[in-house]
Each structure stands twice: as structure tokens, then as C-alpha cells.
């Protein structure tokens, strides 16, 4: 059985949703759908999620225009798909939450919520609200085990269902969202909870590419990659799934198949525990990734303390400062860490404190 997650570009309008529905219909195994909010229809379009964040943040006087754009986008999808669904009551609720002063998470989540309602109505499948099954703590951190139990209980008795991505609820019942791109995480959580054989992640490229398509023309997709190698490429700047989306399926041993909604015949990329030995004649690398915006910090050790102790103190200092280490290596007495450029100063200060000041 498969869980199929569609990203925002795959569900940007009725035509794209039609392609997604055809993909679902092509295999009865595709029993659980996780949907994003409608994304961009063209390069200069605005994602529904961004409109919703804007709606919450803007002055009262600007809201009617943004609400009208949102009504138009969803109304257009409902009409073009020919779904018998009246969104009037839903929009009345959204307007009421505006007067009550609800926070950004609630509004941002409405893109996934409404899109999933529409898709569920079109398919004639049950809609399971993520607010009932994806659980966060009061600080906004996902609670993986309670979520797994709630999802398994809600979906276990269903043959098919549509679940909105990107959000859940905290202990007080209020909506909380993941960080941007978080519908990937919902898809993984659903796949784990229903013990899917495959987590299909449908997007607008034919898989994880071997190089940055903004730099290399039409790079080839990676056919098969291990979870660990994917993490390595992502840490170095490859843009793939949300970074928290791999863990739930990796733990459950479920492979991820990244596919292209616009080219459903392409086999995409398989992400799984082990990549088999490469075929003779295969490229000698899995892929290459990089990013403009890393800073390198070099540390030359004095030998006063064992190297492992220095590395551990350095890792603690950076973690304590909330700085992500993208890469590190030591060679010929030089230890180098790569961090995001905008965290360069924090990283240097934290390392100085831990490796010099604290020793004096
Ligand atoms: N719609 C949300 C975003 O734009 C979440 C997602 O698409 O995964 O980030």
C-alpha cells in the first residue's frame, strides 16, 4: 500500500490537481493522499500559504483584497473540478478567526485544509483533519509517538483517506504548523502510521537531481540513494525533501519514491536504507551539491588536549549556540567546519569561548 504526497506545484490549480487525481486512480494501492496547499501556477504567482501569512499580518484595511484572492483561487479550483462543495462557511470561519486574532499558524494551515477538503470531495474519500491526529507539544515541537498512535487509530479503520499536510495541533487544541515545506513530514508520518510499502512524494522534478539544475543544464536524476547519502547531499545544499521528512520512514524502513506529477512515467528517485553496489560503467559519484553561503572556520590544535576532546567541545559549543554544522573534516593538523554564512560570527564566538576562554 502506498501513501502519496503531492506538493504545492502538483496541486496549484484544477489542471494540476487533475494530474494528481489521475495518478491516484492509476493504482488502487495508492490509498492515502497527503496534500499541500496550492503553490505557484507560474514563476510570478504567489503561493496560497504566502497569501495566508500575509492575510494574518496585514492591516485590517488590506484584508478584503487578500481574502478575495483566496476565495478566487479556491473557488476557481472547486468550479473547474466540478466539485459540489460550498466554501462559504469555511471562509466565514476564517474571517471570524481574523476578528478573534488567531495566530499565523492557524491561517497558514488553511491552504492545506481547504485543498484537502476539495480533493477528498472530488475523490469521494474521507477527509481526516490533521489537527486531530498530528500532535505538537506546547513549545511547538512534534510529538512523534503520540502522533503515530493517533494517526494509526484514525486511519487504521479506513480503506482510503485524504490528510492535509503541514499542520497539527498543540495540547490546547490550537493549530501548529511545521516549518515551510512541512507537508513532506506529514506524508512520512502517515506512511509510518499505516505501515505503507512506499512513501511516494510527488513534486515537479523527476526525482533528486545529481547536481543543481540552476547551474547544470538538465542534470540527471539519481535513480537510487541511501537515506544517509541523501542527508549528506542535503547538508551540503541539495534541495530535496524537508530535512525532518526522512526520519519517520527511515525508522520504519519504508522507501521514499520522489516522482514528477508532470511526467508520471518517469521512475524518479528511490531513497532507501541501502543503495546496492553500482553497476559497472555507472557514474563514480551519487551526486554533487553545494551552496553559495557557507563559511569555513579553521581550527589549528595546539596538542594540549586530545583531538577528540577538542572536536567534542567544538560540537557542544556550536550546538549550544544553535549553529548547524554542515560539514567538518580534519587533515594535517587543521580542523575545518562549514557553517551557514549568516551564523559565522556566532560560531566563531561560541568556539572561542569554549576552546580558549573556558581553558584560561
Ligand atoms: N504549504 C506549505 C508551504 O508552502 C507547506 C508545504 O507545502 O509543504 O511551505
Coordinates of C-alpha atoms and ligand atoms in Angstrom, one line a residue:
X1 CA 0.0 0.0 0.0
X2 CA 1.2 3.5 -0.8
X3 CA 1.0 6.9 0.7
X4 CA 1.1 9.6 -1.9
X5 CA 2.0 13.2 -1.0
X6 CA 1.5 15.9 -3.5
X7 CA 3.4 19.2 -3.3
X8 CA 2.1 22.7 -3.9
X9 CA 3.1 22.8 -7.6
X10 CA 1.3 19.5 -8.2
X11 CA -1.9 20.9 -6.8
X12 CA -1.6 24.6 -7.9
X13 CA -4.9 24.6 -9.9
X14 CA -7.6 22.3 -11.2
X15 CA -5.5 21.1 -14.1
X16 CA -2.6 20.1 -11.8
X17 CA -5.0 18.5 -9.3
X18 CA -6.5 16.6 -12.3
X19 CA -3.0 15.1 -13.0
X20 CA -2.7 14.2 -9.3
X21 CA -6.1 12.5 -9.3
X22 CA -5.2 10.5 -12.4
X23 CA -2.0 9.3 -10.6
X24 CA -4.1 8.2 -7.6
X25 CA -6.6 6.5 -9.9
X26 CA -3.8 4.6 -11.8
X27 CA -3.0 2.4 -8.8
X28 CA -5.6 1.1 -6.2
X29 CA -2.5 0.7 -3.9
X30 CA -2.4 4.5 -3.6
X31 CA -4.8 4.6 -0.6
X32 CA -3.7 7.6 1.5
X33 CA -3.2 11.1 0.0
X34 CA -1.4 13.9 1.8
X35 CA -1.9 17.3 0.2
X36 CA -0.1 20.6 0.2
X37 CA -1.7 24.0 -0.3
X38 CA -1.9 25.2 -3.9
X39 CA 1.5 26.5 -5.0
X40 CA 2.6 28.8 -7.8
X41 CA 0.9 28.4 -11.2
X42 CA 3.7 30.4 -12.8
X43 CA 7.0 31.9 -11.9
X44 CA 5.4 35.2 -10.8
X45 CA 2.4 33.7 -9.0
X46 CA 2.0 33.7 -5.2
X47 CA 1.6 30.5 -3.1
X48 CA -1.6 30.2 -1.2
X49 CA 0.4 29.7 2.0
X50 CA 2.1 33.1 1.5
X51 CA -1.2 34.8 0.9
X52 CA -2.5 33.3 4.1
X53 CA 0.6 34.5 6.1
X54 CA 0.0 37.9 4.5
X55 CA -3.7 37.9 5.5
X56 CA -2.8 37.4 9.1
X57 CA 0.0 40.0 9.2
X58 CA -1.5 42.8 7.2
X59 CA -3.6 45.8 8.4
X60 CA -7.4 45.3 8.5
X61 CA -7.9 47.6 5.5
X62 CA -5.9 45.4 3.2
X63 CA -7.6 42.1 4.2
X64 CA -10.6 42.2 1.9
X65 CA -8.4 42.2 -1.2
X66 CA -6.3 39.2 0.1
X67 CA -9.5 37.3 1.1
X68 CA -10.9 37.9 -2.3
X69 CA -7.8 36.5 -3.9
X70 CA -8.0 33.4 -1.7
X71 CA -11.7 33.0 -2.4
X72 CA -11.0 33.2 -6.1
X73 CA -8.2 30.6 -6.0
X74 CA -10.2 28.0 -4.1
X75 CA -13.5 28.9 -5.8
X76 CA -11.8 28.5 -9.2
X77 CA -10.5 25.1 -8.2
X78 CA -13.9 24.0 -7.0
X79 CA -15.6 25.2 -10.1
X80 CA -13.1 23.8 -12.6
X81 CA -13.1 20.4 -10.9
X82 CA -16.9 20.4 -10.7
X83 CA -16.9 19.6 -7.0
X84 CA -20.2 20.1 -5.1
X85 CA -18.6 21.9 -2.1
X86 CA -19.7 25.3 -0.7
X87 CA -16.7 27.0 0.8
X88 CA -18.8 29.9 2.1
X89 CA -19.0 28.5 5.7
X90 CA -15.2 27.8 5.7
X91 CA -14.4 31.3 4.7
X92 CA -16.8 32.7 7.3
X93 CA -14.9 30.7 9.9
X94 CA -11.6 32.1 8.6
X95 CA -13.0 35.7 8.8
X96 CA -14.2 35.0 12.3
X97 CA -10.7 33.9 13.4
X98 CA -9.3 37.1 12.0
X99 CA -11.5 39.1 14.3
X100 CA -10.6 36.8 17.2
X101 CA -6.9 37.5 16.5
X102 CA -5.8 33.9 15.8
X103 CA -2.0 33.4 15.1
X104 CA -0.1 32.8 11.9
X105 CA -0.1 29.0 12.2
X106 CA -3.9 28.8 12.0
X107 CA -4.2 30.9 8.9
X108 CA -1.2 29.3 7.2
X109 CA -2.7 25.8 7.7
X110 CA -5.9 26.7 5.9
X111 CA -4.3 26.2 2.5
X112 CA -3.7 22.5 3.1
X113 CA -7.0 22.2 5.0
X114 CA -9.2 23.6 2.1
X115 CA -7.2 21.9 -0.7
X116 CA -7.5 18.6 1.0
X117 CA -11.3 19.1 1.6
X118 CA -11.7 19.7 -2.1
X119 CA -9.6 16.7 -3.1
X120 CA -11.4 14.5 -0.7
X121 CA -14.8 15.6 -2.0
X122 CA -13.6 15.0 -5.6
X123 CA -12.4 11.6 -4.8
X124 CA -15.3 10.8 -2.6
X125 CA -12.9 9.7 0.1
X126 CA -13.0 10.5 3.9
X127 CA -11.1 13.7 5.0
X128 CA -9.1 13.3 8.2
X129 CA -8.2 16.6 9.7
X130 CA -4.5 16.8 10.7
X131 CA -5.4 18.9 13.7
X132 CA -7.0 15.7 15.2
X133 CA -4.0 13.4 14.6
X134 CA -0.7 15.3 14.3
X135 CA 0.3 16.3 17.8
X136 CA 2.7 19.0 19.0
X137 CA 3.8 20.0 22.5
X138 CA 3.2 23.4 23.9
X139 CA 6.5 24.6 22.6
X140 CA 5.6 23.6 19.0
X141 CA 7.7 20.5 18.8
X142 CA 6.2 17.5 17.0
X143 CA 5.4 14.6 19.4
X144 CA 6.2 11.6 17.1
X145 CA 4.9 8.7 19.2
X146 CA 1.5 10.2 20.1
X147 CA 1.2 11.3 16.5
X148 CA 1.9 7.8 15.3
X149 CA -0.6 6.3 17.7
X150 CA -3.3 8.9 16.8
X151 CA -2.7 8.5 13.0
X152 CA -2.7 4.7 13.2
X153 CA -6.0 4.8 15.2
X154 CA -7.7 7.2 12.8
X155 CA -6.5 5.7 9.5
X156 CA -6.4 2.0 10.6
X157 CA -10.1 1.6 10.1
X158 CA -10.2 3.5 6.8
X159 CA -9.7 2.0 3.4
X160 CA -8.7 5.3 1.9
X161 CA -8.4 8.9 3.1
X162 CA -7.1 12.4 2.4
X163 CA -5.0 14.1 5.1
X164 CA -3.8 17.7 4.9
X165 CA -0.1 18.3 5.3
X166 CA 1.9 20.9 7.2
X167 CA 0.0 21.2 10.4
X168 CA -1.4 19.5 13.5
X169 CA -2.4 20.8 16.9
X170 CA -0.9 21.5 20.3
X171 CA -2.2 20.3 23.7
X172 CA -4.7 23.2 23.8
X173 CA -6.1 22.1 20.5
X174 CA -4.8 25.1 18.7
X175 CA -3.3 24.6 15.2
X176 CA 0.5 24.4 14.9
X177 CA 2.5 24.1 11.7
X178 CA 5.8 22.6 10.8
X179 CA 8.4 24.9 9.2
X180 CA 7.9 25.7 5.5
X181 CA 7.7 22.7 3.2
X182 CA 6.5 20.6 6.2
X183 CA 3.8 18.6 4.3
X184 CA 6.7 16.3 3.4
X185 CA 6.9 15.4 7.1
X186 CA 3.1 14.8 7.3
X187 CA 3.5 12.4 4.4
X188 CA 6.2 10.5 6.2
X189 CA 4.3 10.3 9.4
X190 CA 1.2 8.9 7.6
X191 CA 3.4 6.4 5.7
X192 CA 4.9 5.2 9.0
X193 CA 1.5 5.0 10.8
X194 CA -0.2 3.0 8.1
X195 CA 2.9 0.8 7.6
X196 CA 3.0 1.8 3.9
X197 CA 5.2 -0.2 1.5
X198 CA 6.2 3.0 -0.2
X199 CA 6.0 6.7 0.5
X200 CA 5.6 8.4 -2.9
X201 CA 6.5 12.1 -2.8
X202 CA 5.1 13.8 -6.0
X203 CA 6.7 17.1 -7.0
X204 CA 7.7 19.0 -10.1
X205 CA 11.0 17.3 -10.9
X206 CA 11.7 13.7 -11.8
X207 CA 13.5 12.9 -8.6
X208 CA 16.5 14.1 -6.7
X209 CA 18.9 15.6 -9.2
X210 CA 22.6 14.8 -9.4
X211 CA 23.5 18.5 -9.5
X212 CA 21.9 21.9 -9.0
X213 CA 19.6 22.5 -12.1
X214 CA 20.3 26.2 -11.8
X215 CA 23.9 25.6 -12.5
X216 CA 24.0 22.4 -14.7
X217 CA 21.6 22.1 -17.6
X218 CA 19.1 19.3 -17.1
X219 CA 21.1 17.2 -14.6
X220 CA 20.2 13.5 -14.5
X221 CA 18.0 12.3 -11.6
X222 CA 19.6 9.9 -9.0
X223 CA 17.9 6.5 -9.5
X224 CA 18.6 5.2 -6.1
X225 CA 20.2 6.7 -3.0
X226 CA 20.5 5.7 0.7
X227 CA 18.9 7.8 3.4
X228 CA 22.5 8.6 4.7
X229 CA 23.8 9.8 1.3
X230 CA 20.7 11.9 0.8
X231 CA 21.3 13.5 4.2
X232 CA 24.9 14.2 3.1
X233 CA 23.8 15.9 -0.1
X234 CA 21.1 17.9 1.7
X235 CA 23.6 19.1 4.3
X236 CA 25.8 20.4 1.6
X237 CA 23.0 22.3 0.0
X238 CA 20.9 20.0 -2.3
X239 CA 17.3 21.0 -2.0
X240 CA 15.2 17.9 -1.6
X241 CA 12.6 16.9 0.9
X242 CA 12.1 18.7 4.2
X243 CA 15.0 17.6 6.3
X244 CA 12.7 16.2 9.0
X245 CA 10.8 14.1 6.5
X246 CA 13.2 11.2 6.2
X247 CA 13.4 10.1 9.8
X248 CA 9.9 8.7 10.3
X249 CA 10.2 6.5 7.2
X250 CA 13.8 5.6 7.8
X251 CA 12.9 4.3 11.3
X252 CA 10.1 2.2 9.7
X253 CA 12.2 1.0 6.8
X254 CA 9.8 2.5 4.2
X255 CA 11.4 3.6 1.0
X256 CA 10.6 7.1 -0.4
X257 CA 10.0 7.4 -4.2
X258 CA 10.3 11.0 -5.4
X259 CA 8.2 11.4 -8.6
X260 CA 7.2 14.1 -11.1
X261 CA 3.5 14.8 -11.3
X262 CA 4.0 16.3 -14.8
X263 CA 5.9 13.2 -16.0
X264 CA 4.3 10.3 -14.2
X265 CA 6.0 7.7 -16.4
X266 CA 9.5 8.8 -15.1
X267 CA 10.5 6.4 -12.3
X268 CA 12.0 9.2 -10.2
X269 CA 14.4 8.6 -7.3
X270 CA 14.2 5.8 -4.7
X271 CA 15.5 6.7 -1.3
X272 CA 16.1 3.6 0.9
X273 CA 18.3 2.1 3.6
X274 CA 21.0 0.7 1.3
X275 CA 22.0 1.5 -2.2
X276 CA 23.2 -1.6 -4.0
X277 CA 26.7 -1.8 -5.4
X278 CA 26.8 0.5 -8.5
X279 CA 26.5 -1.2 -11.9
X280 CA 29.8 -1.4 -13.9
X281 CA 30.0 1.7 -16.0
X282 CA 27.9 3.8 -13.7
X283 CA 29.0 7.3 -12.8
X284 CA 31.6 7.3 -10.0
X285 CA 29.5 9.7 -7.8
X286 CA 26.0 9.7 -6.4
X287 CA 25.7 13.4 -6.9
X288 CA 27.2 16.7 -6.0
X289 CA 25.8 19.6 -4.1
X290 CA 26.9 22.9 -2.8
X291 CA 25.7 26.3 -1.8
X292 CA 26.8 29.9 -2.1
X293 CA 26.6 31.0 1.6
X294 CA 28.7 28.7 3.6
X295 CA 31.6 30.0 5.8
X296 CA 34.6 27.9 6.6
X297 CA 36.2 28.1 10.0
X298 CA 39.6 26.5 10.5
X299 CA 40.9 25.4 13.9
X300 CA 44.6 24.6 14.4
X301 CA 45.1 22.5 17.5
X302 CA 47.9 23.0 20.0
X303 CA 48.1 19.4 21.1
X304 CA 47.4 20.4 24.7
X305 CA 44.3 18.2 24.7
X306 CA 43.4 15.1 22.7
X307 CA 41.9 15.8 19.3
X308 CA 38.6 14.0 20.1
X309 CA 38.1 16.2 23.2
X310 CA 38.6 19.3 21.1
X311 CA 36.1 18.0 18.5
X312 CA 33.5 17.2 21.1
X313 CA 33.9 20.6 22.8
X314 CA 33.6 22.3 19.4
X315 CA 30.4 20.3 18.6
X316 CA 28.9 21.2 22.0
X317 CA 29.7 24.9 21.6
X318 CA 28.2 25.1 18.2
X319 CA 25.1 23.1 19.2
X320 CA 24.7 25.3 22.2
X321 CA 24.8 28.4 20.0
X322 CA 22.2 26.8 17.7
X323 CA 24.6 26.7 14.8
X324 CA 24.3 23.8 12.4
X325 CA 27.5 22.1 11.3
X326 CA 27.1 21.5 7.6
X327 CA 30.4 19.6 7.2
X328 CA 33.6 19.0 9.1
X329 CA 36.9 17.4 8.4
X330 CA 40.4 17.3 9.9
X331 CA 43.5 16.9 7.9
X332 CA 47.2 17.7 8.5
X333 CA 46.5 19.4 11.9
X334 CA 43.8 21.6 10.5
X335 CA 40.2 21.0 11.5
X336 CA 37.6 22.8 9.3
X337 CA 33.9 23.2 9.9
X338 CA 31.4 24.6 7.4
X339 CA 28.5 26.7 8.8
X340 CA 25.9 28.9 7.1
X341 CA 27.5 32.3 6.4
X342 CA 24.9 34.2 8.4
X343 CA 25.9 32.2 11.5
X344 CA 29.7 32.7 11.0
X345 CA 30.1 35.3 13.8
X346 CA 28.0 33.3 16.3
X347 CA 30.0 30.2 15.5
X348 CA 33.4 31.9 15.9
X349 CA 32.4 33.5 19.2
X350 CA 31.0 30.2 20.6
X351 CA 34.1 28.3 19.6
X352 CA 36.4 30.9 21.0
X353 CA 34.6 30.8 24.3
X354 CA 34.6 27.1 24.6
X355 CA 38.1 26.4 23.2
X356 CA 40.1 29.4 24.5
X357 CA 38.3 31.4 27.2
X358 CA 37.0 28.4 29.1
X359 CA 40.5 27.0 29.4
X360 CA 42.1 30.1 30.9
Ligands
LIG1 N1 2.2 24.9 2.0 C1 3.3 24.9 3.0 C2 4.5 25.8 2.4 O1 4.3 26.5 1.4 C3 3.8 23.5 3.3 C4 4.2 22.6 2.2 O2 3.8 22.9 1.1 O3 4.8 21.6 2.4 O4 5.5 25.8 3.0

